[in-house]
Amino acid sequence: TWRKRRERSRDRHKSRSKESSRSEKSVTINAPPAEPLLGDQSVRGEEVQDDNWGETTTAVTGTSEHSLSQEDIVRISKDLDDSVGLDCKRYLNVALSVILGLVVFLTPLAFLILPHLLWPDRLRACGTACEGLFISVAFKLLILLLAVWALFFRPPRAGLPRIFVFRALLATLVLLFVLSYWLFYGVRILDSQDEDYQGIVQYAVSLVDALLFIHYLAIVLLELRQLQPFFSLCVTRSTDGATQHYNLGQLSIQRAAVVILENYYKDFPVHNPALLTASKSRAAKHLAGLKVYNVDGPGENNAAAGIAQSQSRAMIAAAARRRDSSHNELYYEEAEHERRVRKRRARLVVAVEEAFTHIRRMQEEEQKKAPGDVMDPREAAQAIFPSMARALQKYLRTTRQQHLHSMESIQQHLAFSITNNMTPKAFLESYLTTGPTLQYGKDRWLARQWTLISEASVTSGLKDGTVFLLKCIDFSLVVTTKKIPYIQLAEEFIDPKSHKFMLRLQSETSV
């Protein structure tokens, strides 16, 4: 029996060595040749990787997680087609606006010039009052030109999925107004060749006055109508639950979406998907590392071996249930993470303060040198950056911010801080505190195009209970609309005599 057990153990040892050699042949993980400055060593194996993953990651088997599939290529081509379509649509709108503006401004001038070109001999002389009207038309057209330029010819803030109803209504009104004036001018002046030139000038002045009133209507509809807040919009990010509230006036859903996105880039902290990865349970790690072996093998005493195996599994399961305290695991993981963050933050602060102290010493030494030997801020930043790079690298990895800051951006910010004589605390504020989206580069925004999802028409106005979504690639903004309640104030009169009182003095008191 002893020989049999020895042979069985030897066979099992050989089989295990074969399996280990086979596994070592099938999977080989090579370490990267060099560690990047801002590499993501702490979150290796998670969804987010460092900026230099393409140079440091070694592919083992299968398709890379960051490779482009056919669907990605189709999606990219679709995005390019959509962007080209949006650009064409924007240029078409600008071209139509310019054509309409030229027609509007050239119409009063045409009313004044055509009689001199068609029947100059039959026109009556223009007196002093008529010449004064020329000055009135010139200044009114100048004022109208500046007003239209200030209101309409501004860089577009966003591309809307539907037309702007009020803007289209005003454009249609102006077009109909100009056509009606041209129709009346052609029937009553051109056909009859009216000789009263002063009346023609007054007719042109009336057109310019009407255009000024239409511009005032445009200011009321496009700018003043939305100033008074009527609705409170709650904006929630779907991934991390970041929430902001905005008070808006009577706007359509698509214009409210534009206002929300403009405020999103400055009010919401940057979206960091690395913070959303769930922490691994220690109990799961422990159970994954446990294995059950049958010492006696499948031959003899199968019943006894099965009973022992079932008992061992029951003991392991009971131990796992006793250790299944997820809230304790979460508590200790968060406490350990906070401790590590505080430790590495302290190291970073000390390293940056020492680097800035070295900069001050270098500045004092450079003042004694010749003017040609003075070091510029860029060279100074490159000189002191290696002394703080390691501490900054560890801190960014611990706080999962390594993909938000590149080496070039950090050196540029350091040179900017040195140029403007900023303190170490001012330099570190960009890394110790998560800033808004606009603080980072455009390639970190992860949202080039937004999609508006709404059950109601996007051109309809906001109402109480309206819900719509603003969706990008990685997350979406859920917007809920609530109407601001009507506030009733009541006045209560307080008699001034009610505040008066009498103080009675007694001989027993010390007053």
Short mmCIF file of C-alpha atoms in Angstrom, two decimals:
data_model
loop_
_atom_site.label_atom_id
_atom_site.label_comp_id
_atom_site.label_asym_id
_atom_site.label_seq_id
_atom_site.Cartn_x
_atom_site.Cartn_y
_atom_site.Cartn_z
CA THR A 1 0.00 0.00 0.00
CA TRP A 2 2.83 2.36 0.79
CA ARG A 3 4.35 1.71 -2.67
CA LYS A 4 0.99 2.32 -4.34
CA ARG A 5 0.50 5.61 -2.53
CA ARG A 6 4.05 6.63 -3.40
CA GLU A 7 3.48 5.79 -7.09
CA ARG A 8 0.17 7.65 -7.08
CA SER A 9 1.76 10.72 -5.49
CA ARG A 10 4.56 10.52 -8.07
CA ASP A 11 2.02 10.30 -10.90
CA ARG A 12 0.06 13.22 -9.48
CA HIS A 13 3.27 15.24 -9.18
CA LYS A 14 4.13 14.48 -12.82
CA SER A 15 0.65 15.41 -13.98
CA ARG A 16 0.81 18.67 -12.03
CA SER A 17 4.22 19.51 -13.50
CA LYS A 18 2.86 18.79 -16.99
CA GLU A 19 -0.15 21.01 -16.40
CA SER A 20 2.00 23.81 -15.04
CA SER A 21 4.38 23.56 -18.00
CA ARG A 22 1.44 23.49 -20.40
CA SER A 23 -0.08 26.54 -18.73
CA GLU A 24 3.26 28.33 -18.84
CA LYS A 25 3.49 27.64 -22.54
CA SER A 26 -0.03 28.84 -23.30
CA VAL A 27 0.02 32.13 -21.38
CA THR A 28 3.08 34.33 -21.15
CA ILE A 29 2.99 37.80 -19.59
CA ASN A 30 5.96 39.99 -20.30
CA ALA A 31 6.73 43.01 -18.15
CA PRO A 32 7.00 46.37 -19.90
CA PRO A 33 10.55 47.39 -20.77
CA ALA A 34 10.31 50.74 -19.05
CA GLU A 35 7.85 52.29 -16.67
CA PRO A 36 6.14 55.44 -18.00
CA LEU A 37 6.15 58.60 -15.99
CA LEU A 38 2.41 58.64 -15.45
CA GLY A 39 1.80 54.92 -15.97
CA ASP A 40 -1.19 53.21 -14.40
CA GLN A 41 0.35 50.47 -12.34
CA SER A 42 -2.24 50.54 -9.58
CA VAL A 43 -5.21 50.00 -11.86
CA ARG A 44 -3.59 47.51 -14.22
CA GLY A 45 -6.21 45.10 -15.39
CA GLU A 46 -9.05 47.57 -14.96
CA GLU A 47 -10.91 49.49 -17.60
CA VAL A 48 -8.86 52.68 -17.54
CA GLN A 49 -5.22 52.63 -18.54
CA ASP A 50 -2.48 55.18 -18.70
CA ASP A 51 -1.76 57.57 -21.52
CA ASN A 52 1.19 55.50 -22.76
CA TRP A 53 -0.64 52.18 -22.94
CA GLY A 54 0.13 51.82 -26.64
CA GLU A 55 3.87 51.81 -25.94
CA THR A 56 3.98 49.79 -22.70
CA THR A 57 1.21 47.20 -22.97
CA THR A 58 2.13 43.70 -24.18
CA ALA A 59 -0.60 41.76 -25.97
CA VAL A 60 -0.91 38.17 -24.77
CA THR A 61 -3.61 36.47 -26.82
CA GLY A 62 -6.82 37.43 -28.59
CA THR A 63 -7.85 40.84 -29.75
CA SER A 64 -6.70 43.93 -27.88
CA GLU A 65 -9.29 45.71 -25.82
CA HIS A 66 -8.43 49.02 -27.45
CA SER A 67 -8.38 47.77 -31.05
CA LEU A 68 -10.82 49.12 -33.60
CA SER A 69 -13.51 46.74 -34.77
CA GLN A 70 -15.61 47.04 -37.87
CA GLU A 71 -18.46 48.53 -35.84
CA ASP A 72 -16.14 51.20 -34.45
CA ILE A 73 -14.99 52.11 -37.96
CA VAL A 74 -18.60 52.34 -39.13
CA ARG A 75 -19.47 54.49 -36.14
CA ILE A 76 -16.51 56.80 -36.73
CA SER A 77 -17.44 57.18 -40.39
CA LYS A 78 -21.03 57.91 -39.38
CA ASP A 79 -19.85 60.56 -36.94
CA LEU A 80 -17.74 62.14 -39.69
CA ASP A 81 -20.71 62.14 -42.05
CA ASP A 82 -22.89 63.69 -39.37
CA SER A 83 -20.28 66.37 -38.68
CA VAL A 84 -20.03 67.18 -42.39
CA GLY A 85 -23.81 67.40 -42.58
CA LEU A 86 -23.92 69.71 -39.58
CA ASP A 87 -21.25 71.96 -41.08
CA CYS A 88 -23.13 72.18 -44.38
CA LYS A 89 -26.34 72.95 -42.53
CA ARG A 90 -24.62 75.67 -40.50
CA TYR A 91 -23.05 77.28 -43.57
CA LEU A 92 -26.38 77.12 -45.38
CA ASN A 93 -28.08 78.94 -42.51
CA VAL A 94 -25.36 81.59 -42.50
CA ALA A 95 -25.64 82.03 -46.28
CA LEU A 96 -29.43 82.44 -46.13
CA SER A 97 -29.12 84.93 -43.28
CA VAL A 98 -26.56 87.00 -45.20
CA ILE A 99 -28.74 87.00 -48.34
CA LEU A 100 -31.81 88.07 -46.37
CA GLY A 101 -29.81 90.81 -44.62
CA LEU A 102 -28.51 92.18 -47.91
CA VAL A 103 -32.03 92.25 -49.36
CA VAL A 104 -33.32 94.10 -46.28
CA PHE A 105 -30.56 96.74 -46.31
CA LEU A 106 -30.50 97.28 -50.06
CA THR A 107 -34.28 97.67 -50.38
CA PRO A 108 -34.52 101.24 -48.92
CA LEU A 109 -31.54 102.30 -51.04
CA ALA A 110 -33.18 100.81 -54.13
CA PHE A 111 -36.37 102.73 -53.37
CA LEU A 112 -34.35 105.96 -53.43
CA ILE A 113 -32.15 105.16 -56.46
CA LEU A 114 -34.61 103.61 -58.94
CA PRO A 115 -36.61 106.83 -59.66
CA HIS A 116 -33.37 108.64 -60.55
CA LEU A 117 -32.44 105.84 -62.93
CA LEU A 118 -35.82 105.26 -64.63
CA TRP A 119 -37.49 108.70 -64.89
CA PRO A 120 -35.07 111.39 -63.73
CA ASP A 121 -36.56 114.14 -65.89
CA ARG A 122 -40.08 113.91 -64.43
CA LEU A 123 -39.06 114.03 -60.75
CA ARG A 124 -39.77 117.13 -58.74
CA ALA A 125 -36.96 118.90 -56.95
CA CYS A 126 -36.20 117.63 -53.45
CA GLY A 127 -36.40 120.43 -50.89
CA THR A 128 -34.82 120.92 -47.51
CA ALA A 129 -37.24 118.56 -45.74
CA CYS A 130 -36.47 115.83 -48.29
CA GLU A 131 -32.74 116.24 -47.80
CA GLY A 132 -33.26 115.97 -44.04
CA LEU A 133 -35.00 112.65 -44.63
CA PHE A 134 -31.85 111.43 -46.42
CA ILE A 135 -29.89 112.01 -43.22
CA SER A 136 -32.59 110.19 -41.21
CA VAL A 137 -32.48 107.15 -43.52
CA ALA A 138 -28.68 107.02 -43.40
CA PHE A 139 -28.45 107.07 -39.59
CA LYS A 140 -31.35 104.65 -39.12
CA LEU A 141 -29.78 102.18 -41.52
CA LEU A 142 -26.47 102.48 -39.65
CA ILE A 143 -28.20 101.85 -36.31
CA LEU A 144 -30.11 98.92 -37.79
CA LEU A 145 -26.91 97.45 -39.22
CA LEU A 146 -25.13 97.58 -35.84
CA ALA A 147 -28.18 96.19 -34.04
CA VAL A 148 -28.56 93.26 -36.43
CA TRP A 149 -24.85 92.52 -36.22
CA ALA A 150 -24.97 92.51 -32.41
CA LEU A 151 -28.06 90.28 -32.18
CA PHE A 152 -27.83 87.84 -35.08
CA PHE A 153 -24.30 87.71 -36.46
CA ARG A 154 -22.68 86.02 -33.48
CA PRO A 155 -20.69 82.77 -33.47
CA PRO A 156 -23.11 79.88 -33.00
CA ARG A 157 -22.88 78.30 -29.57
CA ALA A 158 -24.27 74.92 -30.63
CA GLY A 159 -25.94 73.10 -33.49
CA LEU A 160 -29.62 72.44 -32.77
CA PRO A 161 -31.41 69.36 -34.12
CA ARG A 162 -34.49 71.40 -35.12
CA ILE A 163 -35.01 74.92 -36.36
CA PHE A 164 -35.23 77.80 -33.92
CA VAL A 165 -38.93 78.62 -34.11
CA PHE A 166 -38.80 82.29 -33.12
CA ARG A 167 -35.82 83.00 -35.35
CA ALA A 168 -37.53 81.33 -38.32
CA LEU A 169 -40.73 83.25 -37.52
CA LEU A 170 -38.87 86.56 -37.50
CA ALA A 171 -37.07 85.74 -40.76
CA THR A 172 -40.39 84.88 -42.39
CA LEU A 173 -41.97 88.07 -41.07
CA VAL A 174 -39.12 90.20 -42.43
CA LEU A 175 -39.29 88.48 -45.80
CA LEU A 176 -43.05 88.95 -46.10
CA PHE A 177 -42.72 92.55 -44.95
CA VAL A 178 -40.08 93.38 -47.57
CA LEU A 179 -42.04 91.59 -50.32
CA SER A 180 -45.20 93.52 -49.45
CA TYR A 181 -43.30 96.81 -49.60
CA TRP A 182 -41.80 95.83 -52.95
CA LEU A 183 -45.25 94.89 -54.26
CA PHE A 184 -46.73 98.22 -53.20
CA TYR A 185 -43.70 100.07 -54.60
CA GLY A 186 -43.98 98.31 -57.95
CA VAL A 187 -47.71 98.90 -58.35
CA ARG A 188 -48.04 102.47 -57.03
CA ILE A 189 -44.65 104.02 -57.87
CA LEU A 190 -42.89 102.12 -60.65
CA ASP A 191 -45.95 101.61 -62.86
CA SER A 192 -47.26 105.14 -62.50
CA GLN A 193 -43.77 106.73 -62.38
CA ASP A 194 -44.68 108.95 -59.46
CA GLU A 195 -43.16 112.42 -59.68
CA ASP A 196 -43.34 113.22 -55.95
CA TYR A 197 -39.82 112.25 -54.89
CA GLN A 198 -40.35 113.49 -51.33
CA GLY A 199 -43.21 111.00 -50.93
CA ILE A 200 -40.91 108.22 -52.22
CA VAL A 201 -38.29 109.18 -49.64
CA GLN A 202 -40.90 109.13 -46.87
CA TYR A 203 -41.98 105.69 -48.07
CA ALA A 204 -38.38 104.44 -47.69
CA VAL A 205 -38.18 106.03 -44.24
CA SER A 206 -41.35 104.18 -43.18
CA LEU A 207 -39.76 100.90 -44.30
CA VAL A 208 -36.64 101.55 -42.18
CA ASP A 209 -38.82 102.45 -39.16
CA ALA A 210 -40.77 99.22 -39.54
CA LEU A 211 -37.54 97.24 -39.71
CA LEU A 212 -36.36 98.87 -36.49
CA PHE A 213 -39.61 97.85 -34.78
CA ILE A 214 -39.17 94.27 -36.02
CA HIS A 215 -35.67 94.27 -34.54
CA TYR A 216 -37.14 95.39 -31.22
CA LEU A 217 -39.60 92.47 -31.45
CA ALA A 218 -36.65 90.14 -32.08
CA ILE A 219 -34.93 91.39 -28.91
CA VAL A 220 -38.09 90.73 -26.89
CA LEU A 221 -38.63 87.21 -28.27
CA LEU A 222 -35.03 86.02 -28.38
CA GLU A 223 -33.42 87.73 -25.37
CA LEU A 224 -35.88 89.29 -22.90
CA ARG A 225 -38.51 86.56 -22.83
CA GLN A 226 -36.16 84.00 -21.25
CA LEU A 227 -34.67 86.23 -18.56
CA GLN A 228 -37.37 85.72 -15.93
CA PRO A 229 -36.97 82.21 -14.43
CA PHE A 230 -40.03 79.97 -14.53
CA PHE A 231 -38.57 76.47 -14.19
CA SER A 232 -35.98 74.74 -12.00
CA LEU A 233 -34.04 72.04 -13.85
CA CYS A 234 -32.30 69.25 -11.93
CA VAL A 235 -29.39 67.82 -13.95
CA THR A 236 -27.98 64.46 -12.79
CA ARG A 237 -25.08 62.56 -14.33
CA SER A 238 -26.04 58.94 -14.78
CA THR A 239 -22.69 57.40 -13.76
CA ASP A 240 -21.59 59.07 -10.53
CA GLY A 241 -24.78 60.99 -9.64
CA ALA A 242 -23.23 64.47 -9.74
CA THR A 243 -26.14 66.93 -9.58
CA GLN A 244 -26.64 70.61 -10.32
CA HIS A 245 -29.74 72.82 -10.40
CA TYR A 246 -30.44 75.63 -12.86
CA ASN A 247 -33.27 78.16 -13.05
CA LEU A 248 -34.36 78.90 -16.61
CA GLY A 249 -37.06 80.93 -18.29
CA GLN A 250 -39.51 80.02 -21.02
CA LEU A 251 -37.28 78.11 -23.41
CA SER A 252 -37.75 75.23 -25.78
CA ILE A 253 -36.31 71.84 -24.85
CA GLN A 254 -33.44 72.09 -27.33
CA ARG A 255 -32.45 75.59 -26.20
CA ALA A 256 -32.64 74.49 -22.56
CA ALA A 257 -30.36 71.59 -23.48
CA VAL A 258 -27.83 74.04 -24.94
CA VAL A 259 -27.88 76.15 -21.76
CA ILE A 260 -27.40 73.03 -19.62
CA LEU A 261 -24.43 71.83 -21.67
CA GLU A 262 -22.81 75.26 -21.52
CA ASN A 263 -23.07 75.19 -17.73
CA TYR A 264 -22.09 71.53 -17.54
CA TYR A 265 -18.54 72.14 -18.75
CA LYS A 266 -17.91 74.73 -16.03
CA ASP A 267 -20.00 73.43 -13.09
CA PHE A 268 -19.67 69.64 -13.17
CA PRO A 269 -16.40 67.96 -12.16
CA VAL A 270 -14.66 66.11 -14.94
CA HIS A 271 -16.03 62.64 -15.62
CA ASN A 272 -13.54 60.08 -14.32
CA PRO A 273 -14.50 56.51 -15.24
CA ALA A 274 -11.62 55.12 -13.17
CA LEU A 275 -13.46 56.07 -9.97
CA LEU A 276 -16.49 54.01 -10.99
CA THR A 277 -14.77 50.62 -10.96
CA ALA A 278 -16.05 48.47 -8.13
CA SER A 279 -13.56 47.38 -5.52
CA LYS A 280 -12.83 43.64 -5.39
CA SER A 281 -14.08 41.80 -2.36
CA ARG A 282 -11.45 40.25 -0.12
CA ALA A 283 -13.70 37.29 0.60
CA ALA A 284 -13.93 36.58 -3.12
CA LYS A 285 -10.16 36.71 -3.39
CA HIS A 286 -9.86 34.31 -0.48
CA LEU A 287 -12.33 31.83 -1.94
CA ALA A 288 -10.70 32.04 -5.35
CA GLY A 289 -7.40 31.05 -3.81
CA LEU A 290 -8.78 27.95 -2.04
CA LYS A 291 -8.56 24.53 -3.72
CA VAL A 292 -9.77 21.09 -2.57
CA TYR A 293 -7.59 18.04 -3.25
CA ASN A 294 -8.51 14.37 -2.92
CA VAL A 295 -5.49 12.80 -1.27
CA ASP A 296 -6.64 9.19 -1.59
CA GLY A 297 -7.44 9.50 -5.28
CA PRO A 298 -10.42 8.12 -7.17
CA GLY A 299 -9.52 4.48 -6.46
CA GLU A 300 -9.93 3.21 -2.93
CA ASN A 301 -12.33 4.47 -0.32
CA ASN A 302 -14.34 6.61 -2.73
CA ALA A 303 -17.19 6.88 -0.27
CA ALA A 304 -14.95 7.99 2.57
CA ALA A 305 -13.14 10.42 0.28
CA GLY A 306 -16.43 11.86 -0.92
CA ILE A 307 -17.64 12.35 2.64
CA ALA A 308 -14.38 14.03 3.63
CA GLN A 309 -14.51 16.23 0.54
CA SER A 310 -18.10 17.27 1.23
CA GLN A 311 -17.20 18.00 4.86
CA SER A 312 -14.22 20.11 3.80
CA ARG A 313 -16.38 22.05 1.33
CA ALA A 314 -19.00 22.59 4.02
CA MET A 315 -16.32 23.90 6.37
CA ILE A 316 -15.00 26.24 3.67
CA ALA A 317 -18.51 27.49 2.90
CA ALA A 318 -19.17 28.12 6.61
CA ALA A 319 -15.90 29.99 6.91
CA ALA A 320 -16.79 32.02 3.84
CA ARG A 321 -20.19 32.89 5.32
CA ARG A 322 -18.53 33.99 8.53
CA ARG A 323 -16.15 36.17 6.56
CA ASP A 324 -18.88 37.53 4.31
CA SER A 325 -19.01 41.02 5.76
CA SER A 326 -19.04 43.27 2.73
CA HIS A 327 -19.70 46.44 4.70
CA ASN A 328 -16.63 45.83 6.84
CA GLU A 329 -14.58 45.14 3.74
CA LEU A 330 -15.80 48.37 2.14
CA TYR A 331 -15.13 50.34 5.31
CA TYR A 332 -11.56 49.13 5.66
CA GLU A 333 -10.84 49.51 1.95
CA GLU A 334 -12.02 53.13 2.01
CA ALA A 335 -10.06 53.82 5.21
CA GLU A 336 -6.94 52.30 3.68
CA HIS A 337 -7.43 54.30 0.48
CA GLU A 338 -7.86 57.56 2.42
CA ARG A 339 -4.74 56.80 4.45
CA ARG A 340 -2.75 56.14 1.30
CA VAL A 341 -4.06 59.32 -0.34
CA ARG A 342 -3.14 61.44 2.69
CA LYS A 343 0.32 59.91 2.84
CA ARG A 344 1.10 60.46 -0.83
CA ARG A 345 -0.44 63.92 -0.74
CA ALA A 346 1.89 64.88 2.10
CA ARG A 347 4.87 63.57 0.13
CA LEU A 348 3.75 65.51 -2.92
CA VAL A 349 3.33 68.76 -0.98
CA VAL A 350 6.79 68.43 0.54
CA ALA A 351 8.38 67.62 -2.82
CA VAL A 352 6.73 70.58 -4.53
CA GLU A 353 7.69 72.97 -1.75
CA GLU A 354 11.31 71.83 -1.97
CA ALA A 355 11.25 72.26 -5.75
CA PHE A 356 9.87 75.78 -5.48
CA THR A 357 12.46 76.58 -2.83
CA HIS A 358 15.13 75.42 -5.27
CA ILE A 359 13.56 77.69 -7.93
CA ARG A 360 13.84 80.68 -5.63
CA ARG A 361 17.49 79.91 -5.00
CA MET A 362 18.07 79.59 -8.74
CA GLN A 363 16.39 82.96 -9.32
CA GLU A 364 18.60 84.59 -6.72
CA GLU A 365 21.68 83.11 -8.37
CA GLU A 366 20.56 84.12 -11.86
CA GLN A 367 20.16 87.73 -10.79
CA LYS A 368 23.90 87.78 -10.20
CA LYS A 369 24.67 86.34 -13.64
CA ALA A 370 24.90 88.08 -16.96
CA PRO A 371 21.64 88.84 -18.80
CA GLY A 372 22.41 86.23 -21.46
CA ASP A 373 22.70 83.39 -18.91
CA VAL A 374 19.25 83.82 -17.37
CA MET A 375 17.08 80.67 -17.56
CA ASP A 376 13.57 81.02 -18.95
CA PRO A 377 10.55 79.56 -17.07
CA ARG A 378 10.28 76.59 -19.45
CA GLU A 379 13.85 75.50 -18.77
CA ALA A 380 13.38 76.07 -15.04
CA ALA A 381 10.26 73.87 -15.07
CA GLN A 382 12.12 71.11 -16.88
CA ALA A 383 14.96 71.40 -14.39
CA ILE A 384 12.87 70.96 -11.22
CA PHE A 385 10.19 68.66 -12.62
CA PRO A 386 12.14 65.38 -12.05
CA SER A 387 12.39 66.11 -8.32
CA MET A 388 8.59 66.11 -7.94
CA ALA A 389 7.67 63.73 -10.74
CA ARG A 390 7.75 60.54 -8.67
CA ALA A 391 5.57 61.92 -5.86
CA LEU A 392 3.14 63.43 -8.35
CA GLN A 393 3.03 60.17 -10.30
CA LYS A 394 2.11 58.13 -7.22
CA TYR A 395 -0.49 60.63 -6.08
CA LEU A 396 -2.20 60.75 -9.49
CA ARG A 397 -2.24 56.96 -9.63
CA THR A 398 -3.76 56.67 -6.18
CA THR A 399 -6.47 59.22 -6.91
CA ARG A 400 -7.10 57.76 -10.40
CA GLN A 401 -6.22 61.00 -12.21
CA GLN A 402 -3.24 59.81 -14.23
CA HIS A 403 -5.22 59.76 -17.49
CA LEU A 404 -6.31 63.39 -17.00
CA HIS A 405 -2.83 64.90 -16.87
CA SER A 406 -0.01 64.34 -19.33
CA MET A 407 3.64 65.13 -18.76
CA GLU A 408 3.50 68.01 -21.22
CA SER A 409 0.47 69.60 -19.55
CA ILE A 410 2.07 69.33 -16.10
CA GLN A 411 5.28 70.99 -17.31
CA GLN A 412 3.30 73.74 -19.02
CA HIS A 413 1.35 74.38 -15.82
CA LEU A 414 4.59 74.40 -13.83
CA ALA A 415 6.15 76.91 -16.23
CA PHE A 416 2.99 79.04 -16.01
CA SER A 417 3.19 78.98 -12.19
CA ILE A 418 6.85 79.99 -12.24
CA THR A 419 6.21 82.80 -14.73
CA ASN A 420 3.41 84.29 -12.62
CA ASN A 421 5.27 83.79 -9.30
CA MET A 422 2.62 81.43 -7.91
CA THR A 423 2.99 79.56 -4.63
CA PRO A 424 3.32 75.75 -4.36
CA LYS A 425 -0.25 75.56 -3.05
CA ALA A 426 -1.53 77.39 -6.12
CA PHE A 427 0.38 75.00 -8.37
CA LEU A 428 -0.97 71.91 -6.58
CA GLU A 429 -4.59 73.05 -6.54
CA SER A 430 -5.15 71.68 -10.05
CA TYR A 431 -4.13 68.19 -8.91
CA LEU A 432 -5.36 68.05 -5.32
CA THR A 433 -8.90 69.11 -6.24
CA THR A 434 -10.89 67.73 -9.16
CA GLY A 435 -11.75 70.68 -11.38
CA PRO A 436 -14.47 71.28 -13.96
CA THR A 437 -14.30 69.83 -17.43
CA LEU A 438 -13.01 73.02 -19.05
CA GLN A 439 -9.89 72.87 -16.87
CA TYR A 440 -8.60 69.90 -18.86
CA GLY A 441 -7.77 69.49 -22.52
CA LYS A 442 -10.46 68.86 -25.10
CA ASP A 443 -9.18 65.35 -25.68
CA ARG A 444 -10.10 64.57 -22.04
CA TRP A 445 -13.73 65.60 -22.35
CA LEU A 446 -14.76 62.30 -23.96
CA ALA A 447 -17.86 63.93 -25.45
CA ARG A 448 -17.67 65.55 -28.87
CA GLN A 449 -21.31 65.18 -29.83
CA TRP A 450 -24.41 65.03 -27.66
CA THR A 451 -27.73 63.39 -28.43
CA LEU A 452 -30.99 64.86 -27.14
CA ILE A 453 -33.59 62.23 -26.21
CA SER A 454 -37.07 63.51 -25.39
CA GLU A 455 -40.59 62.12 -25.64
CA ALA A 456 -41.97 65.59 -26.32
CA SER A 457 -40.99 67.62 -29.36
CA VAL A 458 -37.68 69.39 -28.86
CA THR A 459 -39.17 72.63 -30.23
CA SER A 460 -41.92 72.67 -27.59
CA GLY A 461 -41.50 74.75 -24.46
CA LEU A 462 -40.56 73.52 -21.03
CA LYS A 463 -43.36 72.29 -18.81
CA ASP A 464 -43.71 71.04 -15.28
CA GLY A 465 -42.56 67.41 -15.20
CA THR A 466 -40.70 67.45 -18.52
CA VAL A 467 -37.88 64.88 -18.57
CA PHE A 468 -35.24 64.58 -21.26
CA LEU A 469 -31.77 63.09 -21.62
CA LEU A 470 -28.51 64.44 -22.99
CA LYS A 471 -26.47 61.43 -24.02
CA CYS A 472 -22.84 61.13 -25.01
CA ILE A 473 -20.54 58.15 -25.44
CA ASP A 474 -19.82 57.22 -21.81
CA PHE A 475 -22.67 58.73 -19.81
CA SER A 476 -25.85 60.76 -20.02
CA LEU A 477 -27.36 63.75 -18.23
CA VAL A 478 -30.88 63.21 -16.92
CA VAL A 479 -32.80 66.50 -16.77
CA THR A 480 -35.99 66.86 -14.72
CA THR A 481 -38.07 70.03 -14.93
CA LYS A 482 -40.01 71.50 -12.02
CA LYS A 483 -42.03 74.68 -12.15
CA ILE A 484 -41.06 77.39 -9.69
CA PRO A 485 -44.06 77.84 -7.36
CA TYR A 486 -46.00 81.05 -7.16
CA ILE A 487 -44.90 83.04 -4.11
CA GLN A 488 -47.45 85.03 -2.12
CA LEU A 489 -46.05 87.61 0.27
CA ALA A 490 -48.17 89.06 3.08
CA GLU A 491 -47.39 92.15 5.08
CA GLU A 492 -47.78 92.39 8.83
CA PHE A 493 -47.75 95.77 10.54
CA ILE A 494 -45.88 96.08 13.84
CA ASP A 495 -46.84 98.96 16.05
CA PRO A 496 -43.72 100.92 17.08
CA LYS A 497 -45.19 101.42 20.55
CA SER A 498 -45.11 97.69 21.17
CA HIS A 499 -41.34 97.86 21.50
CA LYS A 500 -41.45 100.31 24.41
CA PHE A 501 -41.26 99.17 28.04
CA MET A 502 -41.06 100.72 31.52
CA LEU A 503 -38.34 100.12 34.06
CA ARG A 504 -39.51 100.42 37.63
CA LEU A 505 -36.73 101.16 40.11
CA GLN A 506 -36.90 99.85 43.65
CA SER A 507 -34.78 100.83 46.58
CA GLU A 508 -33.89 97.21 47.35
CA THR A 509 -32.26 96.71 43.96
CA SER A 510 -28.79 97.93 42.92
CA VAL A 511 -30.10 99.66 39.75
#
